[in-house]
GROMACS .gro file of C-alpha atoms in nm:
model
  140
    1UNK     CA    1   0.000   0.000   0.000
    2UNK     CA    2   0.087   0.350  -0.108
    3UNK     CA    3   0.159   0.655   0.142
    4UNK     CA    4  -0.154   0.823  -0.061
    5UNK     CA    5  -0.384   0.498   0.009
    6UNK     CA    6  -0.231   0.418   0.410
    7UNK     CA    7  -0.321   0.812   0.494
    8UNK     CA    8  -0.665   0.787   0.273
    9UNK     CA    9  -0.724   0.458   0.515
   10UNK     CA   10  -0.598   0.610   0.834
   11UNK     CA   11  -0.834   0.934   0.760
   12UNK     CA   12  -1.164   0.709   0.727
   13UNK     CA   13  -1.066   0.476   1.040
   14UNK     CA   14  -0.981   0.805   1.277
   15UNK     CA   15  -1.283   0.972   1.114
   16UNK     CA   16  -1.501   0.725   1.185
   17UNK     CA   17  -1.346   0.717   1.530
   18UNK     CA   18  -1.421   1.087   1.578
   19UNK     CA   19  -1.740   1.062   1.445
   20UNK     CA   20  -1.893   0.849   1.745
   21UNK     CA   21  -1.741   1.225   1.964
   22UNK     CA   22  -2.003   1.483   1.712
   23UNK     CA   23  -2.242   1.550   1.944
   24UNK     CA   24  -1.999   1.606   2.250
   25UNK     CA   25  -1.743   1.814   2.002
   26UNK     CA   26  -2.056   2.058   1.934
   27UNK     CA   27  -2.168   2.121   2.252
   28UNK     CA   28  -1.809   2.188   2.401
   29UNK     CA   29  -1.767   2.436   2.081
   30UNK     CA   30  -2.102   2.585   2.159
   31UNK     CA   31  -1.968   2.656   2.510
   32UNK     CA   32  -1.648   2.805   2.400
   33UNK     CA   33  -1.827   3.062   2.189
   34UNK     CA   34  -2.035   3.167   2.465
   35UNK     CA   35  -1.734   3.201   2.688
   36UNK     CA   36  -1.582   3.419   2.437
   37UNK     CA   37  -1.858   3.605   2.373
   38UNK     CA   38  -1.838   3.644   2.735
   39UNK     CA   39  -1.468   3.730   2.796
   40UNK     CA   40  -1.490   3.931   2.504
   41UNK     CA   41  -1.783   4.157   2.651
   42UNK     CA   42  -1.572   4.200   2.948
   43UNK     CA   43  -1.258   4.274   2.796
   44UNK     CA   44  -1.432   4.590   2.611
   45UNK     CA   45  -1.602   4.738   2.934
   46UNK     CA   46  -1.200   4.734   3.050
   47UNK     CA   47  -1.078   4.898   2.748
   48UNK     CA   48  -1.360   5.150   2.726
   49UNK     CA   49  -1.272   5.218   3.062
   50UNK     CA   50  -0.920   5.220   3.064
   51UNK     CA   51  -0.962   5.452   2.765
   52UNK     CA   52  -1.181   5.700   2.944
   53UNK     CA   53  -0.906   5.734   3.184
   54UNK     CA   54  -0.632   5.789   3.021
   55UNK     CA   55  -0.495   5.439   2.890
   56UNK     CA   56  -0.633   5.365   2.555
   57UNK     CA   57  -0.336   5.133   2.462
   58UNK     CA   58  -0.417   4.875   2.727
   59UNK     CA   59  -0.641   4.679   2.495
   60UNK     CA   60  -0.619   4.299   2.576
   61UNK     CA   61  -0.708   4.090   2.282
   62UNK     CA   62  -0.951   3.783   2.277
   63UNK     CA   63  -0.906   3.495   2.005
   64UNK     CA   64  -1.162   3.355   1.803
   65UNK     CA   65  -1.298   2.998   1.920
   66UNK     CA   66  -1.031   2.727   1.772
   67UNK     CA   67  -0.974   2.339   1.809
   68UNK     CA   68  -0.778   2.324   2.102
   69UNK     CA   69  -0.346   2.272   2.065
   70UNK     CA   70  -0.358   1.963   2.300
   71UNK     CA   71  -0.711   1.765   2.309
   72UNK     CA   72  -0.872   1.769   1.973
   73UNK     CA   73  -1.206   1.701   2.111
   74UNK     CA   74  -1.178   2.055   2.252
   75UNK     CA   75  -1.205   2.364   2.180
   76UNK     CA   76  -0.978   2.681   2.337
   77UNK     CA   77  -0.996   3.093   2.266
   78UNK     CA   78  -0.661   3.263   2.407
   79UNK     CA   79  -0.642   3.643   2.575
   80UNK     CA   80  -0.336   3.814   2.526
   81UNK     CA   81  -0.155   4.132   2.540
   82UNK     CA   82   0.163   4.140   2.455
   83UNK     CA   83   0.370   3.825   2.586
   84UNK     CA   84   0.107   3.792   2.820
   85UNK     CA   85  -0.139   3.472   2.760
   86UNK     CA   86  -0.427   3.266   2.910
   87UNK     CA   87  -0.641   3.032   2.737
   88UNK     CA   88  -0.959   2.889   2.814
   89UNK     CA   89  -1.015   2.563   2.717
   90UNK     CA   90  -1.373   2.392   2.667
   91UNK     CA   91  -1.339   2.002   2.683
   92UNK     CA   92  -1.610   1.762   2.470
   93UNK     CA   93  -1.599   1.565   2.835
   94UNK     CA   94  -1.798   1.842   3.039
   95UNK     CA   95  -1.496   2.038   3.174
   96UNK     CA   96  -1.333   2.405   3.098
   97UNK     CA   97  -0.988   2.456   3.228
   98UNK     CA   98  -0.845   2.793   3.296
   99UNK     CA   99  -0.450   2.802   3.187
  100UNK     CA  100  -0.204   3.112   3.309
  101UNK     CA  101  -0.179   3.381   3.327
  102UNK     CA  102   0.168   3.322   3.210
  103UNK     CA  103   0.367   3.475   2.946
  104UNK     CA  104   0.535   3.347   2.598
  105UNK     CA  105   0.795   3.132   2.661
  106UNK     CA  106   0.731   3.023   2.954
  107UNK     CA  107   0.555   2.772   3.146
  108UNK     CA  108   0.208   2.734   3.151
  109UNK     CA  109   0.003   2.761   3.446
  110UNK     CA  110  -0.106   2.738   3.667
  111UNK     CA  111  -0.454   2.491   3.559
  112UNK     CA  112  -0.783   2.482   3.729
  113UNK     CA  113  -1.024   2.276   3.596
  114UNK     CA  114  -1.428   2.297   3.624
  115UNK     CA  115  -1.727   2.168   3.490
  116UNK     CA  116  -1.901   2.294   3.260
  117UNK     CA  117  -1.970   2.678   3.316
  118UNK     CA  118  -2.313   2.767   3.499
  119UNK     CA  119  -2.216   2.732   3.900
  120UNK     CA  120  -2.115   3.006   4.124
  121UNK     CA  121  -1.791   2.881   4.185
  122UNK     CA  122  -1.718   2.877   3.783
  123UNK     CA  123  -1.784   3.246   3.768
  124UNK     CA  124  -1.625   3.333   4.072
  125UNK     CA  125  -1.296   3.163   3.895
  126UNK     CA  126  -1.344   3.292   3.555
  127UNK     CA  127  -1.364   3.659   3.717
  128UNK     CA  128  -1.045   3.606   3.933
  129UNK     CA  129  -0.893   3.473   3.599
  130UNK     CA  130  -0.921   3.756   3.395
  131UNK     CA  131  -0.856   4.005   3.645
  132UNK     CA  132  -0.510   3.847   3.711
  133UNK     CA  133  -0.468   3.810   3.356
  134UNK     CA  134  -0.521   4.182   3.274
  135UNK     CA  135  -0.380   4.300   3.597
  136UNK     CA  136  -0.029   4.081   3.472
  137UNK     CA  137  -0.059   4.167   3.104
  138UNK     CA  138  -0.110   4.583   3.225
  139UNK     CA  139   0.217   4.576   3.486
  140UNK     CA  140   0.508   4.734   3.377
   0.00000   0.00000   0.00000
């Protein structure tokens, strides 16, 4: 068998793999874009503030919703600002994990993991999150 015919035959057996994963691959993506939506809604009201007094160039950035770089049954949207990053990643299994703040080239890090968003305690962590990223990303 031929490269061309063993990567043809690979693609249908890990597509058909994959396939069985659809329904838990949509709603994770779903999730993701509501987090961004979400993050991305915040990260204005900072600007706009920021702007208003004084420091229009602190404008963290928000990625579009992307299969994640690790688990491709996931999906991940990445803040930065800079060499600042964090990344939110929304997992097909019913889990989002906050990575960072942390900055290129570096170590990632620190990881907390939750179910799927809705709870208090989710929110609670997501606001701490982006506060420390922003606050890290806006330092000097």
């Amino acid at each position: 068998m031929g490269l061309g015919e063993r990567l043809e035959a690979l693609g249908r057996e890990l597509g058909e793999r994959e396939a069985s994963h659809a329904e838990g691959r949509a709603e994770a993506h779903a999730r993701a874009e509501a987090l961004r939506e979400q993050v991305a809604d915040a990260l204005s009201r900072f600007h706009a503030a920021a702007a208003k007094a004084g420091a229009d160039f602190l404008s963290p950035q928000v990625s579009d919703v992307r299969v994640d770089d690790k688990h491709v049954r996931s999906y991940q949207l990445e803040l930065s600002r800079g060499r600042h990053r964090a990344i939110i990643t929304v997992k097909s299994r019913g889990e989002v994990t906050l990575v960072g703040p942390f900055r290129v080239g570096k170590t990632e890090g620190p990881c907390r993991s939750f179910p799927l968003p809705g709870s208090d305690e989710f929110e609670d962590a997501l606001s701490v999150f982006l506060v420390a990223f922003v606050e890290d990303a806006a330092t000097p």
